[in-house]
PDB file of N, CA, C and O in Angstrom:
ATOM      1  N   MET A   1    -146.199 158.861 -30.776  1.00 77.00           N
ATOM      2  CA  MET A   1    -145.191 159.749 -30.247  1.00 77.00           C
ATOM      3  C   MET A   1    -145.751 160.572 -29.087  1.00 77.00           C
ATOM      4  O   MET A   1    -145.054 160.790 -28.106  1.00 77.00           O
ATOM      5  N   LYS A   2    -146.980 161.044 -29.205  1.00 80.00           N
ATOM      6  CA  LYS A   2    -147.583 161.844 -28.145  1.00 80.00           C
ATOM      7  C   LYS A   2    -147.711 161.034 -26.850  1.00 80.00           C
ATOM      8  O   LYS A   2    -147.521 161.564 -25.770  1.00 80.00           O
ATOM      9  N   ARG A   3    -148.017 159.747 -27.003  1.00 87.00           N
ATOM     10  CA  ARG A   3    -148.170 158.905 -25.815  1.00 87.00           C
ATOM     11  C   ARG A   3    -146.860 158.770 -25.057  1.00 87.00           C
ATOM     12  O   ARG A   3    -146.839 158.758 -23.826  1.00 87.00           O
ATOM     13  N   ILE A   4    -145.753 158.693 -25.771  1.00 88.00           N
ATOM     14  CA  ILE A   4    -144.456 158.579 -25.124  1.00 88.00           C
ATOM     15  C   ILE A   4    -144.139 159.865 -24.361  1.00 88.00           C
ATOM     16  O   ILE A   4    -143.619 159.827 -23.242  1.00 88.00           O
ATOM     17  N   VAL A   5    -144.471 160.996 -24.957  1.00 87.00           N
ATOM     18  CA  VAL A   5    -144.233 162.283 -24.286  1.00 87.00           C
ATOM     19  C   VAL A   5    -145.068 162.363 -23.013  1.00 87.00           C
ATOM     20  O   VAL A   5    -144.565 162.732 -21.951  1.00 87.00           O
ATOM     21  N   TRP A   6    -146.339 162.003 -23.108  1.00 87.00           N
ATOM     22  CA  TRP A   6    -147.202 162.075 -21.935  1.00 87.00           C
ATOM     23  C   TRP A   6    -146.791 161.050 -20.874  1.00 87.00           C
ATOM     24  O   TRP A   6    -146.909 161.315 -19.678  1.00 87.00           O
ATOM     25  N   LEU A   7    -146.292 159.910 -21.307  1.00 90.00           N
ATOM     26  CA  LEU A   7    -145.783 158.927 -20.363  1.00 90.00           C
ATOM     27  C   LEU A   7    -144.585 159.505 -19.610  1.00 90.00           C
ATOM     28  O   LEU A   7    -144.472 159.378 -18.387  1.00 90.00           O
ATOM     29  N   GLY A   8    -143.681 160.162 -20.327  1.00 90.00           N
ATOM     30  CA  GLY A   8    -142.523 160.800 -19.698  1.00 90.00           C
ATOM     31  C   GLY A   8    -142.932 161.878 -18.718  1.00 90.00           C
ATOM     32  O   GLY A   8    -142.364 161.991 -17.626  1.00 90.00           O
ATOM     33  N   VAL A   9    -143.926 162.678 -19.098  1.00 90.00           N
ATOM     34  CA  VAL A   9    -144.425 163.730 -18.208  1.00 90.00           C
ATOM     35  C   VAL A   9    -145.016 163.108 -16.948  1.00 90.00           C
ATOM     36  O   VAL A   9    -144.764 163.564 -15.824  1.00 90.00           O
ATOM     37  N   GLY A  10    -145.775 162.041 -17.113  1.00 90.00           N
ATOM     38  CA  GLY A  10    -146.381 161.361 -15.965  1.00 90.00           C
ATOM     39  C   GLY A  10    -145.337 160.768 -15.034  1.00 90.00           C
ATOM     40  O   GLY A  10    -145.452 160.860 -13.810  1.00 90.00           O
ATOM     41  N   VAL A  11    -144.311 160.163 -15.611  1.00 92.00           N
ATOM     42  CA  VAL A  11    -143.232 159.593 -14.792  1.00 92.00           C
ATOM     43  C   VAL A  11    -142.511 160.699 -14.036  1.00 92.00           C
ATOM     44  O   VAL A  11    -142.220 160.557 -12.843  1.00 92.00           O
ATOM     45  N   ALA A  12    -142.230 161.805 -14.707  1.00 92.00           N
ATOM     46  CA  ALA A  12    -141.544 162.926 -14.048  1.00 92.00           C
ATOM     47  C   ALA A  12    -142.377 163.468 -12.890  1.00 92.00           C
ATOM     48  O   ALA A  12    -141.848 163.731 -11.801  1.00 92.00           O
ATOM     49  N   ILE A  13    -143.661 163.627 -13.081  1.00 92.00           N
ATOM     50  CA  ILE A  13    -144.540 164.119 -12.017  1.00 92.00           C
ATOM     51  C   ILE A  13    -144.570 163.125 -10.865  1.00 92.00           C
ATOM     52  O   ILE A  13    -144.533 163.509  -9.696  1.00 92.00           O
ATOM     53  N   GLY A  14    -144.596 161.842 -11.185  1.00 90.00           N
ATOM     54  CA  GLY A  14    -144.590 160.812 -10.148  1.00 90.00           C
ATOM     55  C   GLY A  14    -143.317 160.835  -9.327  1.00 90.00           C
ATOM     56  O   GLY A  14    -143.352 160.707  -8.097  1.00 90.00           O
ATOM     57  N   VAL A  15    -142.187 161.003  -9.980  1.00 92.00           N
ATOM     58  CA  VAL A  15    -140.911 161.060  -9.265  1.00 92.00           C
ATOM     59  C   VAL A  15    -140.852 162.279  -8.364  1.00 92.00           C
ATOM     60  O   VAL A  15    -140.430 162.195  -7.201  1.00 92.00           O
ATOM     61  N   ILE A  16    -141.282 163.419  -8.860  1.00 90.00           N
ATOM     62  CA  ILE A  16    -141.269 164.646  -8.052  1.00 90.00           C
ATOM     63  C   ILE A  16    -142.203 164.502  -6.857  1.00 90.00           C
ATOM     64  O   ILE A  16    -141.850 164.877  -5.739  1.00 90.00           O
ATOM     65  N   ALA A  17    -143.384 163.926  -7.072  1.00 89.00           N
ATOM     66  CA  ALA A  17    -144.323 163.736  -5.968  1.00 89.00           C
ATOM     67  C   ALA A  17    -143.740 162.788  -4.929  1.00 89.00           C
ATOM     68  O   ALA A  17    -143.858 163.020  -3.717  1.00 89.00           O
ATOM     69  N   TYR A  18    -143.087 161.711  -5.364  1.00 88.00           N
ATOM     70  CA  TYR A  18    -142.471 160.766  -4.439  1.00 88.00           C
ATOM     71  C   TYR A  18    -141.392 161.448  -3.602  1.00 88.00           C
ATOM     72  O   TYR A  18    -141.305 161.235  -2.394  1.00 88.00           O
ATOM     73  N   GLN A  19    -140.581 162.280  -4.237  1.00 86.00           N
ATOM     74  CA  GLN A  19    -139.532 162.992  -3.504  1.00 86.00           C
ATOM     75  C   GLN A  19    -140.124 163.940  -2.468  1.00 86.00           C
ATOM     76  O   GLN A  19    -139.625 164.047  -1.353  1.00 86.00           O
ATOM     77  N   LYS A  20    -141.180 164.651  -2.834  1.00 83.00           N
ATOM     78  CA  LYS A  20    -141.810 165.588  -1.897  1.00 83.00           C
ATOM     79  C   LYS A  20    -142.424 164.840  -0.716  1.00 83.00           C
ATOM     80  O   LYS A  20    -142.321 165.285   0.429  1.00 83.00           O
ATOM     81  N   ILE A  21    -143.056 163.695  -0.980  1.00 81.00           N
ATOM     82  CA  ILE A  21    -143.654 162.910   0.099  1.00 81.00           C
ATOM     83  C   ILE A  21    -142.566 162.370   1.019  1.00 81.00           C
ATOM     84  O   ILE A  21    -142.689 162.410   2.241  1.00 81.00           O
ATOM     85  N   SER A  22    -141.480 161.887   0.446  1.00 81.00           N
ATOM     86  CA  SER A  22    -140.367 161.387   1.251  1.00 81.00           C
ATOM     87  C   SER A  22    -139.769 162.494   2.104  1.00 81.00           C
ATOM     88  O   SER A  22    -139.429 162.288   3.270  1.00 81.00           O
ATOM     89  N   GLU A  23    -139.632 163.680   1.529  1.00 77.00           N
ATOM     90  CA  GLU A  23    -139.095 164.829   2.267  1.00 77.00           C
ATOM     91  C   GLU A  23    -140.023 165.209   3.414  1.00 77.00           C
ATOM     92  O   GLU A  23    -139.569 165.488   4.523  1.00 77.00           O
ATOM     93  N   ALA A  24    -141.321 165.183   3.169  1.00 74.00           N
ATOM     94  CA  ALA A  24    -142.286 165.532   4.211  1.00 74.00           C
ATOM     95  C   ALA A  24    -142.247 164.502   5.336  1.00 74.00           C
ATOM     96  O   ALA A  24    -142.344 164.858   6.514  1.00 74.00           O
ATOM     97  N   ARG A  25    -142.087 163.238   4.999  1.00 74.00           N
ATOM     98  CA  ARG A  25    -142.005 162.197   6.034  1.00 74.00           C
ATOM     99  C   ARG A  25    -140.748 162.366   6.874  1.00 74.00           C
ATOM    100  O   ARG A  25    -140.776 162.158   8.081  1.00 74.00           O
ATOM    101  N   SER A  26    -139.636 162.702   6.242  1.00 70.00           N
ATOM    102  CA  SER A  26    -138.396 162.851   7.004  1.00 70.00           C
ATOM    103  C   SER A  26    -138.458 164.061   7.924  1.00 70.00           C
ATOM    104  O   SER A  26    -137.820 164.084   8.965  1.00 70.00           O
ATOM    105  N   LEU A  27    -139.217 165.071   7.557  1.00 70.00           N
ATOM    106  CA  LEU A  27    -139.355 166.254   8.404  1.00 70.00           C
ATOM    107  C   LEU A  27    -140.380 166.052   9.513  1.00 70.00           C
ATOM    108  O   LEU A  27    -140.442 166.837  10.450  1.00 70.00           O
ATOM    109  N   ALA A  28    -141.183 164.984   9.406  1.00 69.00           N
ATOM    110  CA  ALA A  28    -142.218 164.743  10.403  1.00 69.00           C
ATOM    111  C   ALA A  28    -141.618 164.338  11.744  1.00 69.00           C
ATOM    112  O   ALA A  28    -142.188 164.621  12.794  1.00 69.00           O
ATOM    113  N   SER A  29    -140.464 163.711  11.727  1.00 71.00           N
ATOM    114  CA  SER A  29    -139.832 163.315  12.984  1.00 71.00           C
ATOM    115  C   SER A  29    -139.070 164.498  13.562  1.00 71.00           C
ATOM    116  O   SER A  29    -138.611 165.372  12.829  1.00 71.00           O
ATOM    117  N   PRO A  30    -138.919 164.537  14.891  1.00 72.00           N
ATOM    118  CA  PRO A  30    -138.178 165.655  15.499  1.00 72.00           C
ATOM    119  C   PRO A  30    -136.746 165.759  14.985  1.00 72.00           C
ATOM    120  O   PRO A  30    -136.234 166.851  14.801  1.00 72.00           O
ATOM    121  N   GLY A  31    -136.099 164.639  14.737  1.00 75.00           N
ATOM    122  CA  GLY A  31    -134.737 164.666  14.208  1.00 75.00           C
ATOM    123  C   GLY A  31    -134.685 165.258  12.820  1.00 75.00           C
ATOM    124  O   GLY A  31    -133.713 165.917  12.450  1.00 75.00           O
ATOM    125  N   GLY A  32    -135.719 165.034  12.034  1.00 73.00           N
ATOM    126  CA  GLY A  32    -135.772 165.575  10.681  1.00 73.00           C
ATOM    127  C   GLY A  32    -135.821 167.088  10.669  1.00 73.00           C
ATOM    128  O   GLY A  32    -135.183 167.738   9.844  1.00 73.00           O
ATOM    129  N   VAL A  33    -136.581 167.660  11.585  1.00 75.00           N
ATOM    130  CA  VAL A  33    -136.671 169.114  11.685  1.00 75.00           C
ATOM    131  C   VAL A  33    -135.313 169.676  12.095  1.00 75.00           C
ATOM    132  O   VAL A  33    -134.857 170.687  11.545  1.00 75.00           O
ATOM    133  N   ASN A  34    -134.669 169.009  13.057  1.00 81.00           N
ATOM    134  CA  ASN A  34    -133.351 169.478  13.491  1.00 81.00           C
ATOM    135  C   ASN A  34    -132.349 169.431  12.349  1.00 81.00           C
ATOM    136  O   ASN A  34    -131.542 170.352  12.196  1.00 81.00           O
ATOM    137  N   ARG A  35    -132.387 168.365  11.563  1.00 81.00           N
ATOM    138  CA  ARG A  35    -131.474 168.259  10.420  1.00 81.00           C
ATOM    139  C   ARG A  35    -131.753 169.350   9.401  1.00 81.00           C
ATOM    140  O   ARG A  35    -130.828 169.938   8.839  1.00 81.00           O
ATOM    141  N   ALA A  36    -133.019 169.637   9.162  1.00 79.00           N
ATOM    142  CA  ALA A  36    -133.378 170.668   8.190  1.00 79.00           C
ATOM    143  C   ALA A  36    -132.906 172.046   8.652  1.00 79.00           C
ATOM    144  O   ALA A  36    -132.360 172.827   7.872  1.00 79.00           O
ATOM    145  N   VAL A  37    -133.093 172.350   9.935  1.00 82.00           N
ATOM    146  CA  VAL A  37    -132.667 173.641  10.471  1.00 82.00           C
ATOM    147  C   VAL A  37    -131.143 173.749  10.454  1.00 82.00           C
ATOM    148  O   VAL A  37    -130.585 174.792  10.100  1.00 82.00           O
ATOM    149  N   ALA A  38    -130.463 172.659  10.820  1.00 87.00           N
ATOM    150  CA  ALA A  38    -129.002 172.670  10.808  1.00 87.00           C
ATOM    151  C   ALA A  38    -128.473 172.854   9.395  1.00 87.00           C
ATOM    152  O   ALA A  38    -127.507 173.588   9.171  1.00 87.00           O
ATOM    153  N   SER A  39    -129.103 172.210   8.440  1.00 88.00           N
ATOM    154  CA  SER A  39    -128.695 172.349   7.044  1.00 88.00           C
ATOM    155  C   SER A  39    -128.898 173.787   6.566  1.00 88.00           C
ATOM    156  O   SER A  39    -128.038 174.345   5.875  1.00 88.00           O
ATOM    157  N   LEU A  40    -130.017 174.382   6.926  1.00 87.00           N
ATOM    158  CA  LEU A  40    -130.288 175.772   6.553  1.00 87.00           C
ATOM    159  C   LEU A  40    -129.263 176.706   7.189  1.00 87.00           C
ATOM    160  O   LEU A  40    -128.735 177.602   6.524  1.00 87.00           O
ATOM    161  N   ALA A  41    -128.948 176.484   8.454  1.00 92.00           N
ATOM    162  CA  ALA A  41    -127.964 177.322   9.146  1.00 92.00           C
ATOM    163  C   ALA A  41    -126.592 177.186   8.499  1.00 92.00           C
ATOM    164  O   ALA A  41    -125.869 178.180   8.327  1.00 92.00           O
ATOM    165  N   ASP A  42    -126.214 175.965   8.136  1.00 92.00           N
ATOM    166  CA  ASP A  42    -124.932 175.754   7.462  1.00 92.00           C
ATOM    167  C   ASP A  42    -124.892 176.466   6.112  1.00 92.00           C
ATOM    168  O   ASP A  42    -123.877 177.062   5.746  1.00 92.00           O
ATOM    169  N   SER A  43    -125.997 176.414   5.386  1.00 93.00           N
ATOM    170  CA  SER A  43    -126.053 177.086   4.085  1.00 93.00           C
ATOM    171  C   SER A  43    -125.926 178.597   4.228  1.00 93.00           C
ATOM    172  O   SER A  43    -125.218 179.244   3.458  1.00 93.00           O
ATOM    173  N   VAL A  44    -126.588 179.159   5.209  1.00 94.00           N
ATOM    174  CA  VAL A  44    -126.517 180.598   5.436  1.00 94.00           C
ATOM    175  C   VAL A  44    -125.098 181.002   5.842  1.00 94.00           C
ATOM    176  O   VAL A  44    -124.561 182.007   5.359  1.00 94.00           O
ATOM    177  N   ALA A  45    -124.479 180.201   6.714  1.00 94.00           N
ATOM    178  CA  ALA A  45    -123.109 180.507   7.152  1.00 94.00           C
ATOM    179  C   ALA A  45    -122.139 180.428   5.978  1.00 94.00           C
ATOM    180  O   ALA A  45    -121.249 181.277   5.839  1.00 94.00           O
ATOM    181  N   HIS A  46    -122.317 179.432   5.126  1.00 95.00           N
ATOM    182  CA  HIS A  46    -121.444 179.291   3.957  1.00 95.00           C
ATOM    183  C   HIS A  46    -121.624 180.486   3.017  1.00 95.00           C
ATOM    184  O   HIS A  46    -120.641 181.032   2.502  1.00 95.00           O
ATOM    185  N   PHE A  47    -122.857 180.894   2.802  1.00 95.00           N
ATOM    186  CA  PHE A  47    -123.131 182.044   1.944  1.00 95.00           C
ATOM    187  C   PHE A  47    -122.480 183.307   2.516  1.00 95.00           C
ATOM    188  O   PHE A  47    -121.854 184.077   1.779  1.00 95.00           O
ATOM    189  N   ALA A  48    -122.603 183.502   3.822  1.00 95.00           N
ATOM    190  CA  ALA A  48    -122.005 184.684   4.452  1.00 95.00           C
ATOM    191  C   ALA A  48    -120.488 184.667   4.304  1.00 95.00           C
ATOM    192  O   ALA A  48    -119.867 185.701   4.042  1.00 95.00           O
ATOM    193  N   ASP A  49    -119.877 183.495   4.462  1.00 95.00           N
ATOM    194  CA  ASP A  49    -118.426 183.383   4.285  1.00 95.00           C
ATOM    195  C   ASP A  49    -118.008 183.726   2.857  1.00 95.00           C
ATOM    196  O   ASP A  49    -117.005 184.412   2.639  1.00 95.00           O
ATOM    197  N   GLU A  50    -118.775 183.269   1.884  1.00 96.00           N
ATOM    198  CA  GLU A  50    -118.475 183.560   0.482  1.00 96.00           C
ATOM    199  C   GLU A  50    -118.608 185.053   0.193  1.00 96.00           C
ATOM    200  O   GLU A  50    -117.805 185.628  -0.547  1.00 96.00           O
ATOM    201  N   VAL A  51    -119.618 185.688   0.773  1.00 95.00           N
ATOM    202  CA  VAL A  51    -119.814 187.133   0.579  1.00 95.00           C
ATOM    203  C   VAL A  51    -118.643 187.897   1.183  1.00 95.00           C
ATOM    204  O   VAL A  51    -118.102 188.822   0.561  1.00 95.00           O
ATOM    205  N   ARG A  52    -118.218 187.513   2.396  1.00 95.00           N
ATOM    206  CA  ARG A  52    -117.085 188.179   3.038  1.00 95.00           C
ATOM    207  C   ARG A  52    -115.816 188.031   2.207  1.00 95.00           C
ATOM    208  O   ARG A  52    -115.036 188.981   2.066  1.00 95.00           O
ATOM    209  N   ALA A  53    -115.589 186.838   1.680  1.00 96.00           N
ATOM    210  CA  ALA A  53    -114.392 186.607   0.860  1.00 96.00           C
ATOM    211  C   ALA A  53    -114.441 187.468  -0.404  1.00 96.00           C
ATOM    212  O   ALA A  53    -113.433 188.060  -0.806  1.00 96.00           O
ATOM    213  N   GLY A  54    -115.604 187.551  -1.024  1.00 95.00           N
ATOM    214  CA  GLY A  54    -115.754 188.393  -2.207  1.00 95.00           C
ATOM    215  C   GLY A  54    -115.549 189.867  -1.905  1.00 95.00           C
ATOM    216  O   GLY A  54    -114.932 190.602  -2.689  1.00 95.00           O
ATOM    217  N   MET A  55    -116.048 190.301  -0.750  1.00 95.00           N
ATOM    218  CA  MET A  55    -115.865 191.699  -0.357  1.00 95.00           C
ATOM    219  C   MET A  55    -114.390 192.007  -0.112  1.00 95.00           C
ATOM    220  O   MET A  55    -113.902 193.062  -0.529  1.00 95.00           O
ATOM    221  N   ALA A  56    -113.691 191.100   0.548  1.00 94.00           N
ATOM    222  CA  ALA A  56    -112.266 191.310   0.820  1.00 94.00           C
ATOM    223  C   ALA A  56    -111.467 191.355  -0.480  1.00 94.00           C
ATOM    224  O   ALA A  56    -110.565 192.189  -0.650  1.00 94.00           O
ATOM    225  N   GLU A  57    -111.820 190.474  -1.400  1.00 94.00           N
ATOM    226  CA  GLU A  57    -111.125 190.462  -2.702  1.00 94.00           C
ATOM    227  C   GLU A  57    -111.365 191.767  -3.453  1.00 94.00           C
ATOM    228  O   GLU A  57    -110.433 192.363  -3.995  1.00 94.00           O
ATOM    229  N   ARG A  58    -112.596 192.212  -3.465  1.00 94.00           N
ATOM    230  CA  ARG A  58    -112.928 193.458  -4.175  1.00 94.00           C
ATOM    231  C   ARG A  58    -112.261 194.655  -3.503  1.00 94.00           C
ATOM    232  O   ARG A  58    -111.787 195.570  -4.180  1.00 94.00           O
ATOM    233  N   GLU A  59    -112.216 194.668  -2.174  1.00 94.00           N
ATOM    234  CA  GLU A  59    -111.556 195.765  -1.471  1.00 94.00           C
ATOM    235  C   GLU A  59    -110.077 195.815  -1.828  1.00 94.00           C
ATOM    236  O   GLU A  59    -109.510 196.895  -2.040  1.00 94.00           O
ATOM    237  N   GLY A  60    -109.449 194.645  -1.929  1.00 93.00           N
ATOM    238  CA  GLY A  60    -108.044 194.589  -2.331  1.00 93.00           C
ATOM    239  C   GLY A  60    -107.840 195.139  -3.733  1.00 93.00           C
ATOM    240  O   GLY A  60    -106.875 195.873  -3.992  1.00 93.00           O
ATOM    241  N   GLU A  61    -108.749 194.785  -4.653  1.00 93.00           N
ATOM    242  CA  GLU A  61    -108.660 195.302  -6.022  1.00 93.00           C
ATOM    243  C   GLU A  61    -108.803 196.822  -6.041  1.00 93.00           C
ATOM    244  O   GLU A  61    -108.084 197.515  -6.767  1.00 93.00           O
ATOM    245  N   LEU A  62    -109.751 197.337  -5.257  1.00 93.00           N
ATOM    246  CA  LEU A  62    -109.963 198.785  -5.224  1.00 93.00           C
ATOM    247  C   LEU A  62    -108.759 199.502  -4.615  1.00 93.00           C
ATOM    248  O   LEU A  62    -108.326 200.547  -5.125  1.00 93.00           O
ATOM    249  N   ARG A  63    -108.218 198.960  -3.540  1.00 93.00           N
ATOM    250  CA  ARG A  63    -107.031 199.577  -2.904  1.00 93.00           C
ATOM    251  C   ARG A  63    -105.857 199.590  -3.869  1.00 93.00           C
ATOM    252  O   ARG A  63    -105.141 200.593  -3.961  1.00 93.00           O
ATOM    253  N   LYS A  64    -105.665 198.493  -4.590  1.00 93.00           N
ATOM    254  CA  LYS A  64    -104.569 198.419  -5.550  1.00 93.00           C
ATOM    255  C   LYS A  64    -104.793 199.417  -6.686  1.00 93.00           C
ATOM    256  O   LYS A  64    -103.865 200.098  -7.121  1.00 93.00           O
ATOM    257  N   GLY A  65    -106.040 199.521  -7.140  1.00 93.00           N
ATOM    258  CA  GLY A  65    -106.359 200.444  -8.227  1.00 93.00           C
ATOM    259  C   GLY A  65    -106.188 201.892  -7.848  1.00 93.00           C
ATOM    260  O   GLY A  65    -105.848 202.744  -8.684  1.00 93.00           O
ATOM    261  N   LEU A  66    -106.440 202.200  -6.580  1.00 93.00           N
ATOM    262  CA  LEU A  66    -106.315 203.583  -6.110  1.00 93.00           C
ATOM    263  C   LEU A  66    -104.927 203.905  -5.581  1.00 93.00           C
ATOM    264  O   LEU A  66    -104.643 205.048  -5.209  1.00 93.00           O
ATOM    265  N   GLY A  67    -104.072 202.905  -5.525  1.00 91.00           N
ATOM    266  CA  GLY A  67    -102.707 203.138  -5.047  1.00 91.00           C
ATOM    267  C   GLY A  67    -102.615 203.285  -3.538  1.00 91.00           C
ATOM    268  O   GLY A  67    -101.708 203.920  -3.037  1.00 91.00           O
ATOM    269  N   LEU A  68    -103.543 202.721  -2.797  1.00 89.00           N
ATOM    270  CA  LEU A  68    -103.559 202.825  -1.344  1.00 89.00           C
ATOM    271  C   LEU A  68    -102.873 201.651  -0.673  1.00 89.00           C
ATOM    272  O   LEU A  68    -102.781 201.611   0.551  1.00 89.00           O
ATOM    273  N   GLU A  69    -102.409 200.719  -1.445  1.00 77.00           N
ATOM    274  CA  GLU A  69    -101.798 199.524  -0.883  1.00 77.00           C
ATOM    275  C   GLU A  69    -100.371 199.818  -0.468  1.00 77.00           C
ATOM    276  O   GLU A  69     -99.596 200.393  -1.187  1.00 77.00           O
ATOM    277  N   GLY A  70     -99.996 199.327   0.752  1.00 61.00           N
ATOM    278  CA  GLY A  70     -98.612 199.459   1.211  1.00 61.00           C
ATOM    279  C   GLY A  70     -98.350 200.810   1.691  1.00 61.00           C
ATOM    280  O   GLY A  70     -97.515 201.431   2.066  1.00 61.00           O
TER     281      GLY A  70
END
């Protein structure tokens, strides 16, 4: 039973290492860096949009609760 567990751990480590190596290779090309930066920028923009939407929703709740609406 212990051997099966250690085999699973070894396979998991191998898969993670393969993914990291593949990611590093894709970033080695100039296009890879551009894709990574664009992806990061898109993620930040999406997060900012979600924060703004949450703030607007909360402001509406507060205005309604305080009777300031309309």
